[in-house]
Each structure stands twice: as C-alpha cells, then as structure tokens.
Short mmCIF file of C-alpha atoms in Angstrom, two decimals:
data_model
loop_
_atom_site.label_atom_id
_atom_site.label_comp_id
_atom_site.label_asym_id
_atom_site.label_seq_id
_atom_site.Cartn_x
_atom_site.Cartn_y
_atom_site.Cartn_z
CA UNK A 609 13.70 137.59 -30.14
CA UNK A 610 11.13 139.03 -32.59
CA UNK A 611 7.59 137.77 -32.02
CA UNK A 612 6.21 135.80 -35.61
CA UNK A 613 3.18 137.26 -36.65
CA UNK A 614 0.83 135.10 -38.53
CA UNK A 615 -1.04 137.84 -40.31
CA UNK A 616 1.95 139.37 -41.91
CA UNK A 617 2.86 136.32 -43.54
CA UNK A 618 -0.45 135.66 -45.29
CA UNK A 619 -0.71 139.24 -46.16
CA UNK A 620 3.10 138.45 -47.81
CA UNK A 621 1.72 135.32 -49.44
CA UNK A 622 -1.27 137.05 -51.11
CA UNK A 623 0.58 139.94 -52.55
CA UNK A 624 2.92 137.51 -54.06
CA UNK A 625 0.16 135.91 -55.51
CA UNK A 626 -1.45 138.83 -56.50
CA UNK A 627 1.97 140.11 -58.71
CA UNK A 628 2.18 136.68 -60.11
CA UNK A 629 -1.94 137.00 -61.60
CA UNK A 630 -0.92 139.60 -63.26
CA UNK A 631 2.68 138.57 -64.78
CA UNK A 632 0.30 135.71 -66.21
CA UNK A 633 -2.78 137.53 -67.44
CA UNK A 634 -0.11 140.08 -68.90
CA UNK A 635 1.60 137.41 -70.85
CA UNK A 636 -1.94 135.79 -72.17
CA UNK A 637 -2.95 139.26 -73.13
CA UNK A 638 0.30 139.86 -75.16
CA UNK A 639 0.36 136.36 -76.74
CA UNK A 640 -3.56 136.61 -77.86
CA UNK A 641 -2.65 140.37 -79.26
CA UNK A 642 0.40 138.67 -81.57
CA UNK A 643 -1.82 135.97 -82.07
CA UNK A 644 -4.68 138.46 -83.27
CA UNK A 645 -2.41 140.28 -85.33
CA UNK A 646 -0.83 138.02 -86.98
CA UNK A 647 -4.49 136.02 -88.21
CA UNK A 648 -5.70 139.68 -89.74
CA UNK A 649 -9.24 141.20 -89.47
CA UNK A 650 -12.03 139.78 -90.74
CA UNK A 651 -13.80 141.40 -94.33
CA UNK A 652 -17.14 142.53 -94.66
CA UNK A 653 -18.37 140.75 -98.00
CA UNK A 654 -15.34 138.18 -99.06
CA UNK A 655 -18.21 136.43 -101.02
CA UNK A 656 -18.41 139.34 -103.77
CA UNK A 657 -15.01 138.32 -104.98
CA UNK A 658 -13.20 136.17 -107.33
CA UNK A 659 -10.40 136.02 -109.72
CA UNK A 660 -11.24 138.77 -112.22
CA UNK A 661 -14.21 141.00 -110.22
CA UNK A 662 -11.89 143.99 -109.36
CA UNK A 663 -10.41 143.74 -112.97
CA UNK A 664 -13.62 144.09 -114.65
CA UNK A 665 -14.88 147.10 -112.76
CA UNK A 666 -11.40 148.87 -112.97
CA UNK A 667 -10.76 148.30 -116.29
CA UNK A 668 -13.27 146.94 -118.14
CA UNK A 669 -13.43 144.99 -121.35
CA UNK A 670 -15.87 143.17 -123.62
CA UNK A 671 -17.64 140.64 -121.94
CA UNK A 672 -19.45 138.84 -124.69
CA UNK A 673 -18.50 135.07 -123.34
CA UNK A 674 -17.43 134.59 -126.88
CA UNK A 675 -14.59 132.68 -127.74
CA UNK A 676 -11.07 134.61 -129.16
CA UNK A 677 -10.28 134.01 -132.62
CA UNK A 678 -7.17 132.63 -134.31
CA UNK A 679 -5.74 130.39 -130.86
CA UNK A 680 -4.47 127.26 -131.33
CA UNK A 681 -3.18 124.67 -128.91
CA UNK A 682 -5.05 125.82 -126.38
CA UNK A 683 -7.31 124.55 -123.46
CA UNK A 684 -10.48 125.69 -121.88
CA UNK A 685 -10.78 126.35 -118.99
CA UNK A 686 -13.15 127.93 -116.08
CA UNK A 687 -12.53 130.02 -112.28
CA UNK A 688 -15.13 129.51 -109.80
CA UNK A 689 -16.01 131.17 -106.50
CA UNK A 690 -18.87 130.81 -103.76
CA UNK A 691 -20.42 133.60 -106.12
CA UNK A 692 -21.51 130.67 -108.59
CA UNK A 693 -22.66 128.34 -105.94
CA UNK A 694 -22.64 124.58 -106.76
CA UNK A 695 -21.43 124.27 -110.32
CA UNK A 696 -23.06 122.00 -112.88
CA UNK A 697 -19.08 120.46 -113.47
CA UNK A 698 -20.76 118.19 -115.83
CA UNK A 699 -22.18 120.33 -118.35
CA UNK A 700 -19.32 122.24 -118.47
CA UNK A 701 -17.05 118.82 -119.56
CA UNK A 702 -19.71 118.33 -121.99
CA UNK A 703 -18.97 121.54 -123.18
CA UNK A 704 -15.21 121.10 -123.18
CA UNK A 705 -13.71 122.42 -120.51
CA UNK A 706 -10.86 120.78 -119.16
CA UNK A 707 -9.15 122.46 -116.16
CA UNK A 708 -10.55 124.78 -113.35
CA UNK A 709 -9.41 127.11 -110.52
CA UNK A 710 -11.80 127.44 -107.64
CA UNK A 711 -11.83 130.36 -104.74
CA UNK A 712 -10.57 128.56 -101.45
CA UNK A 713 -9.54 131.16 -99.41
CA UNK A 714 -9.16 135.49 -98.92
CA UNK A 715 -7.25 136.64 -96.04
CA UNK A 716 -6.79 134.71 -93.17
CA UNK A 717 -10.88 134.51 -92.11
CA UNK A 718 -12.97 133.52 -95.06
CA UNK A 719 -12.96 130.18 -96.32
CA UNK A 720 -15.22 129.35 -99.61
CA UNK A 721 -18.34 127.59 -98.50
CA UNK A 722 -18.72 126.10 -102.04
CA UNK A 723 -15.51 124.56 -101.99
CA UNK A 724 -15.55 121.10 -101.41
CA UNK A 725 -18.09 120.63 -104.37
CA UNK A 726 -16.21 122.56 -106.93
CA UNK A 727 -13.34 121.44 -106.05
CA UNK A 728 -14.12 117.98 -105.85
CA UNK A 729 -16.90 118.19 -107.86
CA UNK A 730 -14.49 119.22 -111.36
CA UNK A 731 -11.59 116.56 -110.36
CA UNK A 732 -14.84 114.38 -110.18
CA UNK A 733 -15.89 114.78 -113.68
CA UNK A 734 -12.00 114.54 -114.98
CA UNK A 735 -10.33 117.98 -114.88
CA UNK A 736 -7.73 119.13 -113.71
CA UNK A 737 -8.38 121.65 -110.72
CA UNK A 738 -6.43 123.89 -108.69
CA UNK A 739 -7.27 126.83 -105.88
CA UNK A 740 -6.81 130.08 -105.56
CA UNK A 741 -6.48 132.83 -102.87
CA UNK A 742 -8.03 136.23 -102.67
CA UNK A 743 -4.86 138.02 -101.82
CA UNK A 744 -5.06 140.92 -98.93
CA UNK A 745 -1.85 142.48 -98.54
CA UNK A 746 -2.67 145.22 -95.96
CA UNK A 747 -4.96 142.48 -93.75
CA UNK A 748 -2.04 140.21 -92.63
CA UNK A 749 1.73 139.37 -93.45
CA UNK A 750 2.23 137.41 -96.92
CA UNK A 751 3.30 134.42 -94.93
CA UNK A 752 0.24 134.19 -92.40
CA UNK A 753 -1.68 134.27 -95.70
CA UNK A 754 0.09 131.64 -97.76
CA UNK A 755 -0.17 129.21 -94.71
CA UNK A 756 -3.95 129.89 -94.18
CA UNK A 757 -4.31 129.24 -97.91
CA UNK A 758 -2.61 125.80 -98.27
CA UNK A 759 -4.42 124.68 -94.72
CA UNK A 760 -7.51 125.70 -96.36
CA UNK A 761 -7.58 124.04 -99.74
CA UNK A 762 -4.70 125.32 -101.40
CA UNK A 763 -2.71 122.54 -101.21
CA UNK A 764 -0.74 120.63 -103.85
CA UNK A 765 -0.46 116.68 -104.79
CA UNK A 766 1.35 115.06 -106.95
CA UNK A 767 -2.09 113.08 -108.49
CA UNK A 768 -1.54 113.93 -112.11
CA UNK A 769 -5.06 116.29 -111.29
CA UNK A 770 -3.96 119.42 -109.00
CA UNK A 771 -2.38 122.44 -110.39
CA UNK A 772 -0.76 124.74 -108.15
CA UNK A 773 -1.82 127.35 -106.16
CA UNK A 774 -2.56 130.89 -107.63
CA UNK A 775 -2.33 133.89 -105.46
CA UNK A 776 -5.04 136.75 -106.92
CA UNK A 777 -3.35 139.89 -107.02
CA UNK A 778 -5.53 143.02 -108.03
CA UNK A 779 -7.32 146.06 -106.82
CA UNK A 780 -8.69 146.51 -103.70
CA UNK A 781 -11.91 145.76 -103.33
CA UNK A 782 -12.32 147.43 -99.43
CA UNK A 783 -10.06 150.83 -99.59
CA UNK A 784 -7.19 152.25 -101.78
CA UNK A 785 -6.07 150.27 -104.98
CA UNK A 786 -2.52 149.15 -103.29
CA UNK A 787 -3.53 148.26 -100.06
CA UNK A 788 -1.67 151.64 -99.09
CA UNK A 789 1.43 149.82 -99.85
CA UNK A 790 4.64 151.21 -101.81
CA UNK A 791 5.80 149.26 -104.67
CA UNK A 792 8.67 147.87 -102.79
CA UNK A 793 6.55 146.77 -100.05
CA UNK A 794 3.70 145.29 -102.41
CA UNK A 795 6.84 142.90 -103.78
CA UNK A 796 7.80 142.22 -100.34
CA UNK A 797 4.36 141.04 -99.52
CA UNK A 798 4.45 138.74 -102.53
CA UNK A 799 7.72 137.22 -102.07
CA UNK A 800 6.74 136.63 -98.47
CA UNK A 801 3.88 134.57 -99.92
CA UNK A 802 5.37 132.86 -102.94
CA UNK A 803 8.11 131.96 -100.81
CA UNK A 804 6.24 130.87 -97.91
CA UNK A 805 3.90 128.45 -100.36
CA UNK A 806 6.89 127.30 -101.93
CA UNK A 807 8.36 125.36 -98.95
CA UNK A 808 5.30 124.78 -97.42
CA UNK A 809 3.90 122.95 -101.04
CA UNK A 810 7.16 122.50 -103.30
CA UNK A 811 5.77 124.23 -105.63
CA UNK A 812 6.52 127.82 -107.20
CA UNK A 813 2.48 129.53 -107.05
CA UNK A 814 0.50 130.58 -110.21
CA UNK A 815 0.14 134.22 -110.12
CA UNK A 816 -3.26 136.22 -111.37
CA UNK A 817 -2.79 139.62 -112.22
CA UNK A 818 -3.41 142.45 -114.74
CA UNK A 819 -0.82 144.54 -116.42
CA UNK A 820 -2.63 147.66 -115.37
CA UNK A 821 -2.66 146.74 -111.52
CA UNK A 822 1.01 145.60 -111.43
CA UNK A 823 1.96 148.46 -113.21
CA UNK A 824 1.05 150.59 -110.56
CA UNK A 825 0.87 148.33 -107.24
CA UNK A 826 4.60 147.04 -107.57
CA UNK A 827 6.13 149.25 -109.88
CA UNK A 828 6.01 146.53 -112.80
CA UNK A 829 8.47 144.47 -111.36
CA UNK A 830 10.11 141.40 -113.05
CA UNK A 831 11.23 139.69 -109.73
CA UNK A 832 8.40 137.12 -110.73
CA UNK A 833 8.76 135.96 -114.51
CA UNK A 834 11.28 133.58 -114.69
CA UNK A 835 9.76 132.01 -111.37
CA UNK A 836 5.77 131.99 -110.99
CA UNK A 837 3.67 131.35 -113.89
CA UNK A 838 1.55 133.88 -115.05
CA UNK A 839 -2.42 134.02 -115.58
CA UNK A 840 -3.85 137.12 -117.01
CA UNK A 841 -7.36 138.70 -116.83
CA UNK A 842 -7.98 140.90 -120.47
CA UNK A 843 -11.22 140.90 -121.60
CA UNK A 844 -11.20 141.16 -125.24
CA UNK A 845 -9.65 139.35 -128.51
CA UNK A 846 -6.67 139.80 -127.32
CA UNK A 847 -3.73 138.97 -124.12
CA UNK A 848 -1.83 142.25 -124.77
CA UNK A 849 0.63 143.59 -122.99
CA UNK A 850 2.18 141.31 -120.22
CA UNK A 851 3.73 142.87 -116.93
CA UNK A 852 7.23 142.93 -116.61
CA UNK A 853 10.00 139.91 -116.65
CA UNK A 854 6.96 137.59 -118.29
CA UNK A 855 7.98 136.28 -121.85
CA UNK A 856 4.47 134.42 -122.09
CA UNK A 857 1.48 133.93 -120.03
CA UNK A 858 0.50 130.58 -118.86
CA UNK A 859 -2.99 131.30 -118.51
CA UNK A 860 -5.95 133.71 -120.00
CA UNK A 861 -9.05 134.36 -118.50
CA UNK A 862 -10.70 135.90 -121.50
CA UNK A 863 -13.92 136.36 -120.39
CA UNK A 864 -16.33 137.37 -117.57
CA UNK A 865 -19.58 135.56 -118.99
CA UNK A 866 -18.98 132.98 -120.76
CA UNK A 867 -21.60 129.60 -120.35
CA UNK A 868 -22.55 128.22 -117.58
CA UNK A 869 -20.45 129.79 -114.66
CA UNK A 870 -19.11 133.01 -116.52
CA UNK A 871 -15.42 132.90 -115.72
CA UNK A 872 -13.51 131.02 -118.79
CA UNK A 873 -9.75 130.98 -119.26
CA UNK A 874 -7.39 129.35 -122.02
CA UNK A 875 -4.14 127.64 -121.49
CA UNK A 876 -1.50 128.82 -123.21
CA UNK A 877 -1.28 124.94 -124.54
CA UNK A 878 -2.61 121.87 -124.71
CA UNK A 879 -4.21 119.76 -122.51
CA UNK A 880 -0.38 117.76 -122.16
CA UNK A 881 0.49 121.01 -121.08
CA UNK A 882 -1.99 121.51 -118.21
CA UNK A 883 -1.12 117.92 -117.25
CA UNK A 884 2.28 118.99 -116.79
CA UNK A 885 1.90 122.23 -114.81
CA UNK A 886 -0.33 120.00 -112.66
CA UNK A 887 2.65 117.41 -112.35
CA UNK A 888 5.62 119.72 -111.45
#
C-alpha cells in the first residue's frame, strides 16, 4: 500500500489555489476593461463648450445679439453652460425670456457644475427649462451616452415646466470634424442615442445641429425629421436652409451674444407652443 505523504497534498492544495487567483483576478480585470470602455475617456476642457461654440468658430455668422426682424409668434429663449456661471434667471424674465436649455452633461465624465442653479434657478423664476448633452460620438457608444445624460440631469417630467432632452450634435471640438466616423456610422450613433433616451424618458429628444455639420457628418440624412424636433444654430437674420427630412425647425438659436448670458434662441411659436413640447 502506497505511503500518504502530507507534503504533496498541501503542495496540491496551493496550486489549486493558486489557478483559481488567477481565474478571478482574470475575470475582474476583463469586467473593469468592459466596464472602462464602455464609460469612455475623460476630455481635457468639457467646460469650453456649449450648444453653438463649435458652430460659431466653423462657420461663423453675425453676432450682434440683436433681435431678427419680421418673426412673429415666437418665444425667447436662452442656452446656458458652466461657461456663464450662475445666471441672473431673473433679469433675464424681466427681459422676456421664457424658456431655457442648460448644459448637463458631455460624454460620459463631465457633469455641469452650474447645473443645479440654472436649472433650477430658470424653472424658479417661471420658465420652462430643459437640458442638453454635449454629444461625443467617438468617446463612447450612443447608448452609454444617452443613459449618462438622463442620470445626470437630462431627465424628463411631466410638470407642465421640462422640455425634453436635446442631444448637441456639431464639430469636434478635440480632433477631426466627424469624430472619424462615416456617415452611416454617425446615424448609427444617433439612433443609438435617440432611441436609447426614448425608452429610458418616453420622449423622442430635441436635436441641435447645423445644416453645414450634418451635411457632411451624416450625409444629410432625413432618418430624423418626422421624429426629433429640430433646433438650429444660424447666426444671422435668417434660419436658412434646414438639413434634410425637416419641414420646419422647432427652435433658433439666433445669436451668440445677446444680453445677459449671450446664447438666445426663438421658438418657432408661442409660448402655448413651448408649453406643449414641454407636455408631450
């Protein structure tokens, strides 16, 4: 009969436990890599953006702050971003503005510091307010984005005071002015996101773009028109041209400096109007 020998079966014990270590820290390491992937990387200077800053030095535009001629039915509105700081909401009511969109989120890292008093602060003062996300298609998957976004502010209510979320679409402000995406892709991205917001809110998202970007980023699509409202940076007297499959545009920020926080938009309507985007 064989002799047992103690030491074998220790030495037997510790190089199972030894294979099973690293079966475990393999699977942590693989899970925190998806996990790390899927979040995105972090941006340098998140901060120097808002709805409309890419636009401006792409294309440029007048910039006088001075209202369009000839509109009627319209409403006044302002965008807002952690560039303005804390907003003087007030003044800006006094002035007659009546609905704002405020910077929440821009990839899946930066959250607006500002936020909670301009978004709070403008339903404070009675508008109508809504957020907005800094889209970065080449950072993480449309999806990861859109549910970042509405965990971070970009929620929806049915108050009779929150307008959807609007997904900023426009140049890149860190590399190549697509995100190195083709145009197929680009609309994959933002399907992916509109879609993801969509059951995640119940609510189709606003979409910011400019004719010139969407021209070239997705081809000029009209997947989106007859689905996601559209809100249009031109700087001048005029909307102009619209990007494909939109009859109308729902909103137009006309101007880069006009009072008080720079950023000031029309609705294509009035203020019943807003009120019922903001209902659904």
């Amino acid at each position: 009969m064989p002799k047992h020998r103690p030491g074998t079966t220790r030495r037997a014990l510790t190089a199972l436990i030894g294979i099973l270590t690293g079966l475990l820290t393999m699977s942590f390491s693989l899970s925190g890599t998806a996990s790390a992937a899927e979040s995105g990387k972090k941006v340098p200077h998140p901060e120097d953006h808002w709805a409309g800053s890419q636009i401006l030095k792409h294309e440029g535009g007048s910039t006088t702050g001075d209202e369009p001629p000839g509109l009627l039915a319209t409403t006044e509105g302002v965008d807002v971003s952690s560039h303005q700081g804390n907003v003087a909401w007030s003044t800006l009511w006094n002035s007659g503005v009546r609905f704002a969109y405020v910077k929440a989120t821009e990839g899946t890292s930066y959250t607006n510091p500002y936020f909670s008093q301009q978004y709070t602060g403008s339903y404070n003062v009675g508008m109508i307010r809504g957020s907005y996300h800094f889209a970065l298609p080449d950072n993480s998957s449309g999806a990861a984005q859109a549910t970042y976004f509405v965990n971070h502010g970009g929620g929806w209510s049915r108050d009779g005071k929150t307008l959807p979320g609007a997904l900023d679409m426009e140049y890149n402000p860190y590399g190549s002015t697509c995100y190195g995406k083709s145009a197929s892709s680009m609309v994959s991205w933002i399907k992916d996101f509109t879609n993801t917001y969509k059951s995640l809110t119940g609510r189709d998202a606003v979409i910011y773009t400019s004719t010139s970007w969407w021209k070239s980023c997705t081809g000029n699509s009209s997947a989106f028109g007859s689905i996601n409202p559209l809100w249009i940076p031109r700087y001048g007297d005029s909307v102009g041209e619209l990007p494909a499959g939109w009859g109308f545009h729902t909103i137009w920020q006309y101007t880069s400096s006009g009072a008080t926080v720079g950023d000031h938009n029309k609705f294509n309507g009035a203020l019943d109007r807003v009120q019922a985007l903001a209902n659904g």
